[in-house]
Amino acid sequence: MLVSPTPNRMSGIVGGAVVCALLSLIVQAVAQQAAPQPVLPDVQKLGPQIGARVPEFTLLDQKGQSRTLASLMGPKGLMLVFFRSADW
Amino acid sequence: MELQGRVAELKRQGLSLVAVSYDAVPILADFSKRRGITFPLLSDPGSATIKRYGILNTTVPETNQQSYGIPFPGTFLLNTQGVVTSRFFEQAYQERSTVGSIMARLGNNVDVQATTLSSPQLEVTSFATDSIVAPGTQFSLVLDVRPARGVHVYAPGVTGYKPLAFSVQPQAGLLTRGAQYPPSEDYHFKPLNEHVQVYQRPFRIVQDVVIDASPQAQTSLKDMTSMTIKGVLNYQACDDRVCFTPQTVPLTWTVSLRQLDRERAKP
């Protein structure tokens, strides 16, 4: 006799989905209660990651000369620093 | 600016140096003149490039005219293809890793004075990556450790022996991050058929520290022109026959403290 296992399996999946939805509601509720301040992003995840090529740019330097990644590049690479400001 | 002092060292390693901020060209020109900057500082008007890189400090409201547009400060090391090979970012905008600290974490040599202490089992060469620091400077204390031939020391986390541990004595104005230990290796002690994680080849411990830039810390740092940092290295060394008495090695570093440069560009 052939009995399809589908109904049982489906109810398992549906049950799991309900539990997941409930859990995520609880997690959201807890997160809302516990987050009165703006959340700082994780800076390690921002911007180009290791192995990624960085975006090109054309910017003026302090002498007013136009610079690109290619024009700045050293024989073995480039240290590219982003800093706050030279003014304060 | 600490970066300027490292230009020659980076050049010897084949690396160019460039720094980007949202400042206008005249501001950068004035800053370069005042501080003797010879490497390119790039002007990113409206922070367009900072935004394209996805590193705009989004916690600063647009209504804050002075601060809006600043990036989360950080450093990318790129290969000649423009691909990121390593990156160094700090959570607080006041904090930035020094080039020396980055070089130390990459395992490179750093042009600074080091002190070597030797015992028959272990040689410890230590240095601070920077001799002049300011509030917000994130630099590193580095210990290059060389076990004698046939000697091993126990890696952090090992039980039953005294594992290697480096710690910095806490003091006002100094923030201490977690020490970074390299991967250890398995040592098979045949008489007991025991496997244990050890170091038996030269290795480097890097301890990042930050001069506290918070307003509270400025009170305690105000009249200081230098800071002496004390630390200890604890270890137990063994060879394949005998374990030696656990050792405590006191280490000190003195760095000059500079107050923050609050001079603005002349209008």
Coordinates of C-alpha atoms in Angstrom, one line a residue:
Chain A
M1 CA 0.0 0.0 0.0
L2 CA 1.3 3.4 -0.9
V3 CA 0.8 6.1 1.7
S4 CA 1.9 9.6 0.8
P5 CA 4.0 11.1 3.7
T6 CA 3.2 14.7 2.5
P7 CA 0.4 15.7 4.9
N8 CA 2.5 14.9 8.0
R9 CA 5.6 16.5 6.6
M10 CA 3.6 19.6 5.6
S11 CA 2.1 20.0 9.1
G12 CA 5.6 19.8 10.5
I13 CA 6.8 22.6 8.2
V14 CA 3.7 24.7 9.0
G15 CA 4.2 24.1 12.7
G16 CA 7.8 25.2 12.4
A17 CA 6.9 28.3 10.5
V18 CA 4.4 29.3 13.2
V19 CA 7.1 28.8 15.9
C20 CA 9.6 30.9 13.9
A21 CA 7.1 33.7 13.4
L22 CA 6.3 33.8 17.1
L23 CA 10.0 33.7 18.0
S24 CA 10.7 36.6 15.6
L25 CA 7.8 38.6 17.2
I26 CA 9.3 38.0 20.6
V27 CA 12.8 39.0 19.4
Q28 CA 11.4 42.2 17.8
A29 CA 9.5 43.1 21.0
V30 CA 12.6 42.6 23.1
A31 CA 14.8 44.5 20.7
Q32 CA 12.4 47.5 20.7
Q33 CA 12.3 47.6 24.4
A34 CA 16.1 47.4 24.8
A35 CA 17.1 49.9 22.1
P36 CA 16.5 53.5 23.3
Q37 CA 19.7 54.8 21.8
P38 CA 20.7 54.9 18.1
V39 CA 22.5 51.7 17.3
L40 CA 26.0 52.1 16.1
P41 CA 26.7 50.1 12.9
D42 CA 29.4 47.5 13.1
V43 CA 32.2 49.3 11.3
Q44 CA 34.0 46.1 10.4
K45 CA 31.1 45.3 8.0
L46 CA 31.0 48.8 6.4
G47 CA 32.7 49.5 3.1
P48 CA 34.8 47.3 0.8
Q49 CA 35.8 44.0 2.4
I50 CA 39.0 42.0 2.0
G51 CA 39.2 40.6 -1.5
A52 CA 36.9 43.3 -3.0
R53 CA 38.1 46.0 -5.4
V54 CA 37.5 49.5 -4.1
P55 CA 35.5 52.1 -6.1
E56 CA 37.5 54.4 -8.4
F57 CA 37.7 58.1 -7.6
T58 CA 39.0 61.3 -9.0
L59 CA 39.8 63.8 -6.3
L60 CA 41.9 67.0 -5.9
D61 CA 44.9 66.9 -3.6
Q62 CA 46.1 69.8 -1.4
K63 CA 48.0 71.2 -4.5
G64 CA 44.9 71.2 -6.6
Q65 CA 46.1 68.3 -8.7
S66 CA 43.6 65.6 -9.9
R67 CA 44.4 62.2 -8.4
T68 CA 43.0 58.7 -9.2
L69 CA 43.7 55.3 -7.6
A70 CA 46.0 54.5 -10.6
S71 CA 48.0 57.8 -10.3
L72 CA 48.5 57.2 -6.5
M73 CA 49.4 53.5 -6.7
G74 CA 52.9 52.5 -5.4
P75 CA 54.9 49.6 -6.8
K76 CA 53.4 47.2 -4.2
G77 CA 50.2 48.9 -3.4
L78 CA 48.5 51.8 -1.6
M79 CA 47.6 52.6 1.9
L80 CA 44.3 54.5 1.7
V81 CA 43.3 56.3 4.9
F82 CA 40.0 58.0 5.6
F83 CA 40.2 60.5 8.3
R84 CA 37.9 62.9 10.1
S85 CA 39.1 66.3 9.1
A86 CA 42.2 68.3 8.9
D87 CA 40.3 71.3 10.3
W88 CA 39.2 70.2 13.8
Chain B
M1 CA 50.5 63.9 11.9
E2 CA 51.7 60.4 12.6
L3 CA 51.2 59.4 9.0
Q4 CA 53.9 61.8 7.7
G5 CA 56.5 60.1 9.9
R6 CA 55.8 56.7 8.2
V7 CA 56.0 57.9 4.6
A8 CA 59.6 56.8 4.0
E9 CA 59.1 53.5 5.8
L10 CA 56.0 52.7 3.7
K11 CA 57.9 53.7 0.5
R12 CA 60.6 51.3 1.4
Q13 CA 57.9 48.6 1.4
G14 CA 56.7 49.8 -2.0
L15 CA 53.5 51.4 -0.6
S16 CA 52.2 54.8 -1.3
L17 CA 50.1 56.7 1.2
V18 CA 47.1 58.9 0.7
A19 CA 44.5 60.3 3.1
V20 CA 41.0 61.4 2.2
S21 CA 38.7 63.8 4.1
Y22 CA 35.8 66.0 3.3
D23 CA 37.9 69.2 3.7
A24 CA 38.1 71.7 0.9
V25 CA 41.5 72.1 -0.9
P26 CA 42.5 75.4 0.8
I27 CA 42.0 73.7 4.2
L28 CA 44.2 70.8 3.2
A29 CA 46.8 73.1 1.7
D30 CA 46.9 75.1 5.0
F31 CA 47.1 71.9 7.1
S32 CA 49.9 70.5 4.9
K33 CA 51.9 73.7 5.2
R34 CA 51.5 73.9 9.0
R35 CA 52.3 70.3 9.5
G36 CA 54.9 69.6 6.8
I37 CA 52.8 67.0 5.0
T38 CA 54.4 65.8 1.8
F39 CA 52.0 62.9 0.9
P40 CA 48.7 63.6 -1.0
L41 CA 45.7 64.6 1.1
L42 CA 42.6 64.4 -1.0
S43 CA 39.6 66.6 -0.8
D44 CA 36.2 64.8 -1.0
P45 CA 33.7 67.7 -1.4
G46 CA 30.2 66.7 -0.1
S47 CA 31.8 63.4 1.1
A48 CA 30.7 61.8 -2.2
T49 CA 33.6 59.3 -2.2
I50 CA 33.2 58.6 1.5
K51 CA 29.5 57.8 0.8
R52 CA 30.3 55.7 -2.3
Y53 CA 32.7 53.6 -0.1
G54 CA 29.8 53.1 2.3
I55 CA 31.8 54.4 5.3
L56 CA 29.9 57.7 6.1
N57 CA 29.4 58.1 9.8
T58 CA 25.6 57.8 9.8
T59 CA 25.4 58.5 13.5
V60 CA 26.1 62.2 12.8
P61 CA 22.8 64.1 12.0
E62 CA 22.8 66.2 8.8
T63 CA 22.0 69.2 10.9
N64 CA 25.4 69.1 12.6
Q65 CA 27.2 71.2 10.0
Q66 CA 30.7 70.7 11.3
S67 CA 30.6 66.9 11.7
Y68 CA 28.2 65.8 9.0
G69 CA 30.1 64.1 6.2
I70 CA 32.9 62.5 8.3
P71 CA 33.7 58.9 7.7
F72 CA 34.1 56.1 10.2
P73 CA 37.9 56.6 10.2
G74 CA 39.8 53.7 8.9
T75 CA 42.5 52.4 6.6
F76 CA 42.5 50.1 3.6
L77 CA 45.6 48.4 2.3
L78 CA 45.2 47.8 -1.4
N79 CA 47.3 45.7 -3.8
T80 CA 48.2 47.1 -7.2
Q81 CA 44.9 46.0 -8.6
G82 CA 43.0 48.1 -6.1
V83 CA 41.8 45.0 -4.2
V84 CA 41.6 45.2 -0.4
T85 CA 44.2 43.0 1.3
S86 CA 43.5 44.2 4.8
R87 CA 41.5 46.9 6.6
F88 CA 41.6 48.6 9.9
F89 CA 38.5 50.4 11.2
E90 CA 37.7 51.9 14.6
Q91 CA 34.3 52.3 16.1
A92 CA 34.8 55.7 17.6
Y93 CA 35.5 58.6 15.2
Q94 CA 38.2 60.0 17.6
E95 CA 40.2 56.8 17.3
R96 CA 42.5 55.8 14.5
S97 CA 45.1 53.0 14.3
T98 CA 48.6 54.3 13.7
V99 CA 50.5 53.0 10.6
G100 CA 53.0 51.4 13.1
S101 CA 50.2 49.5 14.7
I102 CA 48.9 48.3 11.3
M103 CA 52.4 47.2 10.3
A104 CA 52.9 45.3 13.6
R105 CA 49.5 43.5 13.2
L106 CA 50.6 42.5 9.7
G107 CA 53.7 41.0 11.1
N108 CA 56.0 43.6 9.6
N109 CA 59.0 45.2 11.2
V110 CA 58.5 48.7 12.6
D111 CA 61.2 51.4 12.8
V112 CA 61.2 51.9 16.6
Q113 CA 63.5 51.2 19.5
A114 CA 63.0 47.8 21.0
T115 CA 64.2 46.3 24.3
T116 CA 65.3 42.7 24.6
L117 CA 65.1 40.6 27.7
S118 CA 66.7 37.1 27.7
S119 CA 66.4 34.1 29.9
P120 CA 68.0 30.7 29.0
Q121 CA 64.5 29.6 27.8
L122 CA 63.1 32.7 26.2
E123 CA 64.1 35.9 24.5
V124 CA 61.5 38.7 24.5
T125 CA 61.9 41.7 22.3
S126 CA 59.3 44.4 23.0
F127 CA 58.4 47.8 21.7
A128 CA 55.6 50.3 21.4
T129 CA 54.8 51.0 17.8
D130 CA 54.7 54.7 18.4
S131 CA 56.8 57.0 20.6
I132 CA 54.4 60.1 20.4
V133 CA 50.7 59.6 21.0
A134 CA 47.6 61.7 21.5
P135 CA 44.1 61.2 22.7
G136 CA 42.4 58.8 20.2
T137 CA 45.7 57.3 19.1
Q138 CA 45.3 53.5 18.8
F139 CA 48.8 52.0 18.9
S140 CA 50.2 48.6 19.9
L141 CA 52.6 47.1 22.4
V142 CA 54.4 44.3 20.6
L143 CA 56.2 41.3 22.1
D144 CA 58.4 39.3 19.7
V145 CA 59.0 36.1 21.6
R146 CA 61.7 33.5 20.7
P147 CA 61.8 30.3 22.6
A148 CA 65.3 28.6 22.9
R149 CA 65.9 25.5 20.8
G150 CA 63.8 22.6 22.1
V151 CA 61.8 24.8 24.4
H152 CA 58.1 25.4 24.2
V153 CA 55.7 27.6 26.1
Y154 CA 52.0 26.9 26.6
A155 CA 49.3 28.7 24.6
P156 CA 46.5 30.7 26.2
G157 CA 43.6 28.4 27.2
V158 CA 45.9 25.4 28.1
T159 CA 45.1 23.8 31.4
G160 CA 47.5 21.8 33.6
Y161 CA 50.4 24.1 32.8
K162 CA 50.7 27.8 33.2
P163 CA 49.7 29.3 29.9
L164 CA 51.3 32.3 28.3
A165 CA 49.5 35.5 29.3
F166 CA 50.3 39.1 28.7
S167 CA 48.5 41.8 30.6
V168 CA 48.7 45.6 30.9
Q169 CA 48.4 47.3 34.2
P170 CA 45.2 49.5 34.0
Q171 CA 45.6 53.2 34.4
A172 CA 43.5 56.3 33.9
G173 CA 43.6 57.5 30.3
L174 CA 44.6 54.2 28.8
L175 CA 42.1 51.8 27.1
T176 CA 43.3 48.3 26.6
R177 CA 41.9 46.0 23.9
G178 CA 42.3 42.2 23.8
A179 CA 45.8 40.9 23.2
Q180 CA 46.2 39.1 19.9
Y181 CA 48.1 35.8 20.1
P182 CA 49.0 33.9 16.9
P183 CA 47.7 30.3 16.3
S184 CA 49.5 27.8 18.4
E185 CA 50.7 24.3 17.4
D186 CA 50.1 20.8 18.8
Y187 CA 52.9 19.3 20.9
H188 CA 52.9 15.6 21.6
F189 CA 54.5 14.7 24.9
K190 CA 55.2 11.0 24.3
P191 CA 56.0 9.9 27.9
L192 CA 52.4 10.9 28.9
N193 CA 50.9 10.5 25.4
E194 CA 49.7 14.1 26.0
H195 CA 48.7 16.6 23.3
V196 CA 48.9 20.2 24.2
Q197 CA 48.9 23.6 22.4
V198 CA 52.2 25.3 22.5
Y199 CA 54.5 27.9 20.9
Q200 CA 58.0 26.6 20.1
R201 CA 58.9 28.9 17.2
P202 CA 59.3 32.7 17.2
F203 CA 55.9 34.4 17.5
R204 CA 54.4 37.8 18.1
I205 CA 51.9 39.1 20.6
V206 CA 50.2 42.3 19.7
Q207 CA 48.4 44.3 22.4
D208 CA 46.4 47.2 21.0
V209 CA 45.9 50.2 23.4
V210 CA 44.2 53.5 22.9
I211 CA 44.8 56.9 24.6
D212 CA 41.3 57.6 25.9
A213 CA 39.7 60.5 24.0
S214 CA 36.7 60.8 26.3
P215 CA 36.1 64.2 28.1
Q216 CA 36.5 62.5 31.5
A217 CA 39.9 61.1 30.5
Q218 CA 41.1 64.6 29.4
T219 CA 41.0 65.7 33.0
S220 CA 43.5 63.0 34.1
L221 CA 45.6 63.4 30.9
K222 CA 45.6 67.2 31.0
D223 CA 49.0 67.9 32.6
M224 CA 50.8 64.7 31.5
T225 CA 53.6 65.0 28.9
S226 CA 54.4 61.3 28.9
M227 CA 52.8 58.0 30.0
T228 CA 54.6 55.0 31.3
I229 CA 52.7 51.8 30.5
K230 CA 53.5 48.7 32.6
G231 CA 52.7 45.1 31.6
V232 CA 53.7 41.6 32.6
L233 CA 54.3 38.5 30.6
N234 CA 53.6 35.3 32.4
Y235 CA 54.7 32.0 31.0
Q236 CA 55.9 28.5 31.8
A237 CA 58.6 27.0 29.6
C238 CA 59.4 23.3 29.2
D239 CA 61.6 21.2 27.0
D240 CA 61.1 17.5 26.3
R241 CA 62.5 16.5 29.7
V242 CA 61.8 19.2 32.3
C243 CA 59.5 22.1 33.0
F244 CA 61.1 25.3 34.4
T245 CA 59.7 27.5 37.1
P246 CA 56.9 29.7 35.8
Q247 CA 58.2 33.2 35.1
T248 CA 56.8 36.7 35.3
V249 CA 58.5 39.3 33.1
P250 CA 57.8 42.9 33.9
L251 CA 57.8 45.2 30.9
T252 CA 57.5 49.0 30.6
W253 CA 57.1 51.4 27.7
T254 CA 57.2 55.2 27.9
V255 CA 55.4 57.3 25.3
S256 CA 55.3 61.0 24.9
L257 CA 51.8 62.5 25.2
R258 CA 50.7 65.2 22.8
Q259 CA 47.5 67.2 23.4
L260 CA 45.0 67.2 20.5
D261 CA 45.8 69.7 17.8
R262 CA 42.9 72.1 18.0
E263 CA 44.3 74.7 15.7
R264 CA 41.9 75.5 12.8
A265 CA 42.8 76.5 9.3
K266 CA 43.1 80.3 8.8
P267 CA 40.1 81.6 6.9

